[in-house]
Amino acid sequence: MQKVTPFLLFEGKAEEAIRFYTSTFKDSEVGNILYQENGMVLYATFTIKGQKLMAIDSMIEHGFTFTPALSLFIEYDSGEELEEMHHKLSDNGKVLMPIADTPISEKFSWVEDRYGVSWQLNMMKK
């Protein structure tokens, strides 16, 4: 049993984000989506590369959203796949760190997607 599940709180874009992530990442799928009476997401599960995540649409407006202080870290074996994901995730989002090598990474990128979720994309040096 998985002990820690990342939980994403959206304001009306949960299903759109889930469908974007599961169509963008290989080995990803939508689990369950339960809806509120107004059509917003009450509870949803999905997986990205085998990692289970949960998401909802908040029933109230909050004075906060996502921050790069917490990000989802994805490991790649292929530089081409990392570059492809960098471009897809940063489309209508922000590049926080362009693709570059680092002391421990052959390629590394940090992006914020169109929903405000922060992603670190990494390919370790061999």
XYZ file of N, CA, C and O in Angstrom:
504
model
N 0.839 -1.179 0.000
C 0.000 0.000 0.000
C 0.887 1.247 0.000
O 1.839 1.338 0.751
N 0.539 2.177 -0.856
C 1.273 3.437 -0.916
C 0.925 4.277 0.300
O -0.233 4.406 0.665
N 1.901 4.859 0.936
C 1.674 5.597 2.177
C 1.471 7.090 1.970
O 0.800 7.723 2.748
N 2.066 7.666 0.925
C 1.954 9.097 0.685
C 1.444 9.304 -0.741
O 2.019 8.761 -1.682
N 0.373 10.061 -0.884
C -0.199 10.342 -2.189
C -0.229 11.847 -2.420
O -0.861 12.572 -1.646
N 0.441 12.337 -3.452
C 0.330 13.769 -3.765
C -1.134 14.128 -4.045
O -1.848 13.388 -4.724
N -1.547 15.277 -3.526
C -2.937 15.721 -3.621
C -2.945 17.118 -4.227
O -2.322 18.036 -3.676
N -3.619 17.281 -5.371
C -3.636 18.549 -6.086
C -5.010 19.207 -5.957
O -6.024 18.589 -6.267
N -5.029 20.452 -5.527
C -6.264 21.213 -5.334
C -6.377 22.259 -6.435
O -5.521 23.138 -6.544
N -7.408 22.143 -7.246
C -7.628 23.074 -8.349
C -8.867 23.920 -8.062
O -9.669 23.598 -7.188
N -9.015 24.980 -8.834
C -10.217 25.812 -8.760
C -10.935 25.735 -10.100
O -10.858 26.648 -10.925
N -11.602 24.582 -10.348
C -12.391 24.414 -11.552
C -11.683 23.784 -12.736
O -12.281 23.623 -13.792
N -10.422 23.407 -12.602
C -9.664 22.847 -13.726
C -9.134 21.440 -13.447
O -8.269 20.954 -14.172
N -9.619 20.772 -12.416
C -9.068 19.464 -12.036
C -9.181 18.438 -13.159
O -8.186 17.810 -13.522
N -10.367 18.266 -13.718
C -10.513 17.245 -14.757
C -9.683 17.599 -15.989
O -9.027 16.724 -16.566
N -9.685 18.851 -16.375
C -8.878 19.286 -17.519
C -7.401 18.972 -17.277
O -6.711 18.447 -18.157
N -6.900 19.281 -16.090
C -5.501 19.013 -15.758
C -5.214 17.516 -15.755
O -4.205 17.072 -16.317
N -6.084 16.732 -15.145
C -5.898 15.277 -15.098
C -5.827 14.704 -16.512
O -4.952 13.891 -16.824
N -6.720 15.123 -17.363
C -6.735 14.607 -18.746
C -5.478 15.068 -19.507
O -4.927 14.307 -20.308
N -5.013 16.277 -19.232
C -3.775 16.750 -19.848
C -2.591 15.896 -19.389
O -1.806 15.417 -20.208
N -2.457 15.679 -18.086
C -1.329 14.901 -17.561
C -1.344 13.465 -18.074
O -0.320 12.932 -18.485
N -2.509 12.824 -18.045
C -2.564 11.417 -18.449
C -2.411 11.246 -19.957
O -2.028 10.172 -20.407
N -2.674 12.283 -20.738
C -2.434 12.187 -22.190
C -1.004 12.593 -22.538
O -0.513 12.250 -23.604
N -0.328 13.311 -21.648
C 1.020 13.805 -21.902
C 2.087 12.809 -21.471
O 3.058 12.577 -22.184
N 1.928 12.203 -20.288
C 2.919 11.253 -19.768
C 2.594 9.836 -20.218
O 1.444 9.391 -20.112
N 3.615 9.114 -20.677
C 3.450 7.692 -20.987
C 3.172 6.944 -19.688
O 3.550 7.390 -18.618
N 2.543 5.789 -19.788
C 2.253 4.934 -18.628
C 1.436 5.685 -17.569
O 1.742 5.627 -16.378
N 0.430 6.416 -18.021
C -0.434 7.183 -17.113
C -1.889 6.896 -17.437
O -2.227 6.565 -18.576
N -2.742 7.012 -16.417
C -4.164 6.758 -16.657
C -5.035 7.440 -15.619
O -4.602 7.705 -14.495
N -6.269 7.710 -16.037
C -7.282 8.246 -15.134
C -7.824 7.086 -14.314
O -8.099 6.016 -14.856
N -7.950 7.279 -13.018
C -8.547 6.262 -12.149
C -10.031 6.518 -12.033
O -10.794 6.212 -12.940
N -10.444 7.142 -10.944
C -11.848 7.468 -10.698
C -12.037 8.967 -10.667
O -11.171 9.695 -10.162
N -13.166 9.425 -11.193
C -13.544 10.825 -11.054
C -14.986 10.869 -10.564
O -15.880 10.320 -11.215
N -15.178 11.480 -9.409
C -16.516 11.707 -8.871
C -16.796 13.201 -8.955
O -15.928 14.018 -8.652
N -18.018 13.542 -9.334
C -18.365 14.940 -9.571
C -19.314 15.487 -8.519
O -20.164 14.773 -7.986
N -19.178 16.787 -8.263
C -20.146 17.505 -7.441
C -21.384 17.750 -8.305
O -21.347 17.574 -9.525
N -22.472 18.169 -7.707
C -23.691 18.439 -8.460
C -23.484 19.509 -9.528
O -24.136 19.494 -10.565
N -22.566 20.440 -9.295
C -22.302 21.508 -10.256
C -21.323 21.093 -11.359
O -20.929 21.910 -12.183
N -20.904 19.819 -11.387
C -20.018 19.307 -12.419
C -18.541 19.409 -12.097
O -17.706 18.884 -12.833
N -18.203 20.087 -11.011
C -16.797 20.170 -10.621
C -16.369 18.848 -9.993
O -17.198 18.072 -9.548
N -15.055 18.616 -9.945
C -14.517 17.353 -9.428
C -14.556 17.357 -7.898
O -13.964 18.219 -7.252
N -15.251 16.379 -7.341
C -15.332 16.189 -5.892
C -14.145 15.360 -5.402
O -13.592 15.602 -4.335
N -13.738 14.375 -6.221
C -12.653 13.459 -5.851
C -12.184 12.771 -7.115
O -13.000 12.296 -7.905
N -10.887 12.713 -7.325
C -10.359 12.017 -8.499
C -9.024 11.378 -8.164
O -8.265 11.884 -7.334
N -8.760 10.257 -8.821
C -7.450 9.611 -8.734
C -6.936 9.402 -10.154
O -7.709 9.214 -11.090
N -5.617 9.456 -10.284
C -4.978 9.175 -11.558
C -3.544 8.758 -11.275
O -3.053 8.947 -10.166
N -2.895 8.150 -12.268
C -1.503 7.745 -12.092
C -0.652 8.356 -13.197
O -1.100 8.509 -14.338
N 0.560 8.715 -12.827
C 1.572 9.172 -13.765
C 2.790 8.294 -13.531
O 3.341 8.279 -12.429
N 3.149 7.514 -14.559
C 4.315 6.621 -14.470
C 4.255 5.746 -13.214
O 5.236 5.574 -12.510
N 3.060 5.248 -12.896
C 2.884 4.358 -11.758
C 2.663 5.051 -10.426
O 2.345 4.397 -9.436
N 2.822 6.380 -10.347
C 2.610 7.130 -9.103
C 1.162 7.582 -9.022
O 0.682 8.299 -9.888
N 0.478 7.162 -7.986
C -0.907 7.576 -7.786
C -0.949 9.012 -7.271
O -0.160 9.404 -6.413
N -1.880 9.790 -7.814
C -2.141 11.149 -7.356
C -3.645 11.316 -7.150
O -4.437 10.565 -7.723
N -4.014 12.309 -6.360
C -5.423 12.641 -6.146
C -5.612 14.103 -6.526
O -4.668 14.897 -6.474
N -6.858 14.456 -6.891
C -7.147 15.853 -7.227
C -8.611 16.151 -6.938
O -9.457 15.256 -6.977
N -8.873 17.433 -6.650
C -10.240 17.917 -6.480
C -10.327 19.342 -7.024
O -9.312 19.996 -7.239
N -11.555 19.783 -7.244
C -11.839 21.194 -7.449
C -12.337 21.709 -6.114
O -13.286 21.164 -5.544
N -11.721 22.752 -5.611
C -12.125 23.321 -4.327
C -13.544 23.867 -4.423
O -13.918 24.471 -5.422
N -14.301 23.656 -3.386
C -15.663 24.185 -3.344
C -15.676 25.662 -2.949
O -16.683 26.323 -3.086
N -14.542 26.155 -2.459
C -14.443 27.568 -2.103
C -13.197 28.161 -2.762
O -12.257 27.439 -3.092
N -13.203 29.466 -2.967
C -12.020 30.125 -3.499
C -11.013 30.327 -2.384
O -11.381 30.710 -1.279
N -9.766 30.063 -2.703
C -8.698 30.244 -1.740
C -7.793 31.385 -2.199
O -7.748 31.692 -3.379
N -7.083 31.952 -1.307
C -6.123 32.985 -1.649
C -4.782 32.400 -2.019
O -3.773 33.095 -2.000
N -4.726 31.122 -2.357
C -3.467 30.468 -2.706
C -3.675 29.537 -3.883
O -4.790 29.172 -4.210
N -2.591 29.179 -4.502
C -2.585 28.178 -5.562
C -1.271 27.410 -5.428
O -0.657 27.431 -4.368
N -0.832 26.782 -6.479
C 0.408 26.015 -6.415
C 1.611 26.954 -6.323
O 1.545 28.105 -6.716
N 2.710 26.417 -5.822
C 3.959 27.166 -5.704
C 5.108 26.251 -6.114
O 5.046 25.042 -5.877
N 6.164 26.791 -6.699
C 7.313 25.954 -7.052
C 8.052 25.389 -5.841
O 8.940 24.562 -5.995
N 7.685 25.838 -4.636
C 8.341 25.304 -3.438
C 8.120 23.799 -3.312
O 8.904 23.105 -2.679
N 7.055 23.295 -3.913
C 6.792 21.856 -3.953
C 6.626 21.487 -5.416
O 5.851 22.126 -6.132
N 7.367 20.490 -5.870
C 7.270 20.098 -7.274
C 7.244 18.581 -7.391
O 7.610 17.870 -6.458
N 6.797 18.113 -8.547
C 6.809 16.692 -8.850
C 8.083 16.416 -9.652
O 8.354 17.075 -10.656
N 8.869 15.447 -9.191
C 10.182 15.140 -9.759
C 10.056 13.884 -10.614
O 9.636 12.837 -10.121
N 10.407 13.982 -11.892
C 10.275 12.862 -12.821
C 11.657 12.512 -13.359
O 12.393 13.376 -13.828
N 12.017 11.225 -13.294
C 13.297 10.726 -13.811
C 13.113 10.193 -15.233
O 12.118 9.523 -15.523
N 14.090 10.471 -16.092
C 14.073 10.006 -17.475
C 15.349 9.251 -17.802
O 16.419 9.571 -17.288
N 15.236 8.270 -18.707
C 16.390 7.557 -19.242
C 16.812 8.163 -20.570
O 17.923 7.959 -21.014
N 15.893 8.895 -21.191
C 16.117 9.441 -22.527
C 16.081 10.968 -22.499
O 15.120 11.565 -22.002
N 17.113 11.579 -23.058
C 17.139 13.030 -23.171
C 16.059 13.547 -24.097
O 15.489 14.620 -23.877
N 15.734 12.777 -25.134
C 14.683 13.182 -26.065
C 13.328 13.229 -25.362
O 12.536 14.157 -25.574
N 13.048 12.233 -24.520
C 11.774 12.222 -23.794
C 11.710 13.386 -22.804
O 10.680 14.044 -22.669
N 12.803 13.670 -22.121
C 12.848 14.808 -21.202
C 12.561 16.102 -21.963
O 11.745 16.923 -21.518
N 13.196 16.294 -23.105
C 12.978 17.511 -23.891
C 11.525 17.623 -24.362
O 10.932 18.697 -24.317
N 10.945 16.497 -24.795
C 9.549 16.485 -25.226
C 8.627 16.904 -24.071
O 7.738 17.737 -24.244
N 8.857 16.349 -22.889
C 8.016 16.679 -21.741
C 8.236 18.125 -21.303
O 7.288 18.806 -20.903
N 9.466 18.607 -21.383
C 9.759 20.010 -21.074
C 8.890 20.924 -21.939
O 8.252 21.854 -21.437
N 8.841 20.649 -23.229
C 8.082 21.491 -24.155
C 6.576 21.372 -23.919
O 5.862 22.385 -23.926
N 6.082 20.163 -23.692
C 4.646 19.980 -23.459
C 4.202 20.641 -22.159
O 3.171 21.313 -22.109
N 4.958 20.442 -21.083
C 4.558 20.989 -19.786
C 4.726 22.499 -19.713
O 3.952 23.176 -19.028
N 5.695 23.050 -20.403
C 5.907 24.501 -20.331
C 5.027 25.270 -21.315
O 4.931 26.495 -21.219
N 4.341 24.572 -22.232
C 3.432 25.233 -23.166
C 2.321 25.937 -22.380
O 1.595 25.297 -21.618
N 2.207 27.229 -22.520
C 1.265 28.075 -21.760
C 1.594 28.103 -20.272
O 0.740 28.429 -19.454
N 2.807 27.709 -19.919
C 3.270 27.760 -18.537
C 4.528 28.605 -18.462
O 4.670 29.582 -19.202
N 5.463 28.208 -17.587
C 6.707 28.958 -17.405
C 7.881 27.998 -17.328
O 7.772 26.929 -16.739
N 9.002 28.423 -17.856
C 10.260 27.691 -17.680
C 10.949 28.326 -16.481
O 11.329 29.491 -16.514
N 11.081 27.577 -15.391
C 11.761 28.064 -14.203
C 13.267 27.855 -14.311
O 14.039 28.630 -13.754
N 13.667 26.783 -15.010
C 15.070 26.490 -15.296
C 15.117 25.811 -16.652
O 14.507 24.754 -16.822
N 15.803 26.398 -17.637
C 15.864 25.758 -18.952
C 16.662 24.458 -18.900
O 17.414 24.217 -17.962
N 16.489 23.649 -19.921
C 17.214 22.378 -19.996
C 18.715 22.648 -19.983
O 19.215 23.441 -20.778
N 19.406 22.006 -19.061
C 20.851 22.183 -18.931
C 21.438 20.986 -18.206
O 20.712 20.174 -17.630
N 22.754 20.881 -18.242
C 23.398 19.866 -17.416
C 23.691 20.489 -16.057
O 23.762 21.708 -15.918
N 23.780 19.652 -15.057
C 24.099 20.074 -13.690
C 25.215 19.152 -13.194
O 25.547 18.172 -13.868
N 25.761 19.409 -12.030
C 26.816 18.510 -11.532
C 26.388 17.044 -11.426
O 27.224 16.153 -11.549
N 25.105 16.774 -11.220
C 24.668 15.372 -11.105
C 23.745 14.924 -12.234
O 23.439 13.754 -12.354
N 23.292 15.867 -13.066
C 22.331 15.533 -14.122
C 22.919 15.787 -15.499
O 23.520 16.834 -15.747
N 22.693 14.817 -16.389
C 23.061 15.031 -17.787
C 22.150 16.095 -18.393
O 22.594 16.941 -19.152
N 20.858 16.010 -18.044
C 19.874 17.023 -18.447
C 18.928 17.244 -17.279
O 18.509 16.302 -16.622
N 18.592 18.517 -17.064
C 17.657 18.866 -15.999
C 16.849 20.069 -16.464
O 17.371 20.960 -17.124
N 15.574 20.076 -16.102
C 14.695 21.194 -16.414
C 13.675 21.330 -15.295
O 13.286 20.344 -14.674
N 13.250 22.568 -15.058
C 12.223 22.829 -14.045
C 11.203 23.740 -14.699
O 11.533 24.820 -15.170
N 9.947 23.280 -14.760
C 8.887 24.040 -15.417
C 7.651 24.123 -14.531
O 7.435 23.283 -13.660
N 6.870 25.144 -14.777
C 5.552 25.287 -14.153
C 4.535 25.182 -15.284
O 4.618 25.924 -16.269
N 3.600 24.263 -15.182
C 2.650 24.060 -16.273
C 1.529 25.107 -16.258
O 1.479 25.974 -15.389
N 0.633 24.999 -17.220
C -0.462 25.968 -17.382
C -1.416 26.001 -16.198
O -2.192 26.937 -16.060
N -1.360 24.996 -15.328
C -2.229 24.942 -14.150
C -1.531 25.432 -12.890
O -2.118 25.471 -11.828
N -0.229 25.743 -13.013
C 0.544 26.224 -11.877
C 1.306 25.143 -11.134
O 1.976 25.433 -10.149
N 1.221 23.883 -11.596
C 1.940 22.781 -10.958
C 3.391 22.796 -11.441
O 3.663 22.967 -12.630
N 4.319 22.623 -10.525
C 5.748 22.681 -10.803
C 6.311 21.271 -10.998
O 6.005 20.364 -10.226
N 7.146 21.104 -12.044
C 7.723 19.813 -12.404
C 9.235 19.949 -12.549
O 9.709 20.855 -13.230
N 9.977 19.027 -11.942
C 11.416 18.923 -12.162
C 11.651 17.681 -13.009
O 11.243 16.582 -12.635
N 12.272 17.866 -14.158
C 12.526 16.788 -15.100
C 14.018 16.497 -15.097
O 14.822 17.417 -15.294
N 14.396 15.251 -14.869
C 15.796 14.942 -14.627
C 16.244 13.684 -15.360
O 15.527 12.692 -15.421
N 17.470 13.755 -15.895
C 18.144 12.582 -16.457
C 19.542 12.558 -15.832
O 20.361 13.441 -16.078
N 19.767 11.584 -14.962
C 21.034 11.489 -14.221
C 22.206 11.226 -15.145
O 22.036 10.614 -16.206
N 23.384 11.640 -14.735
C 24.598 11.316 -15.465
C 24.881 9.838 -15.312
O 24.623 9.253 -14.256
N 25.420 9.239 -16.338
C 25.712 7.801 -16.310
C 27.142 7.554 -15.966
O 28.007 8.318 -16.090
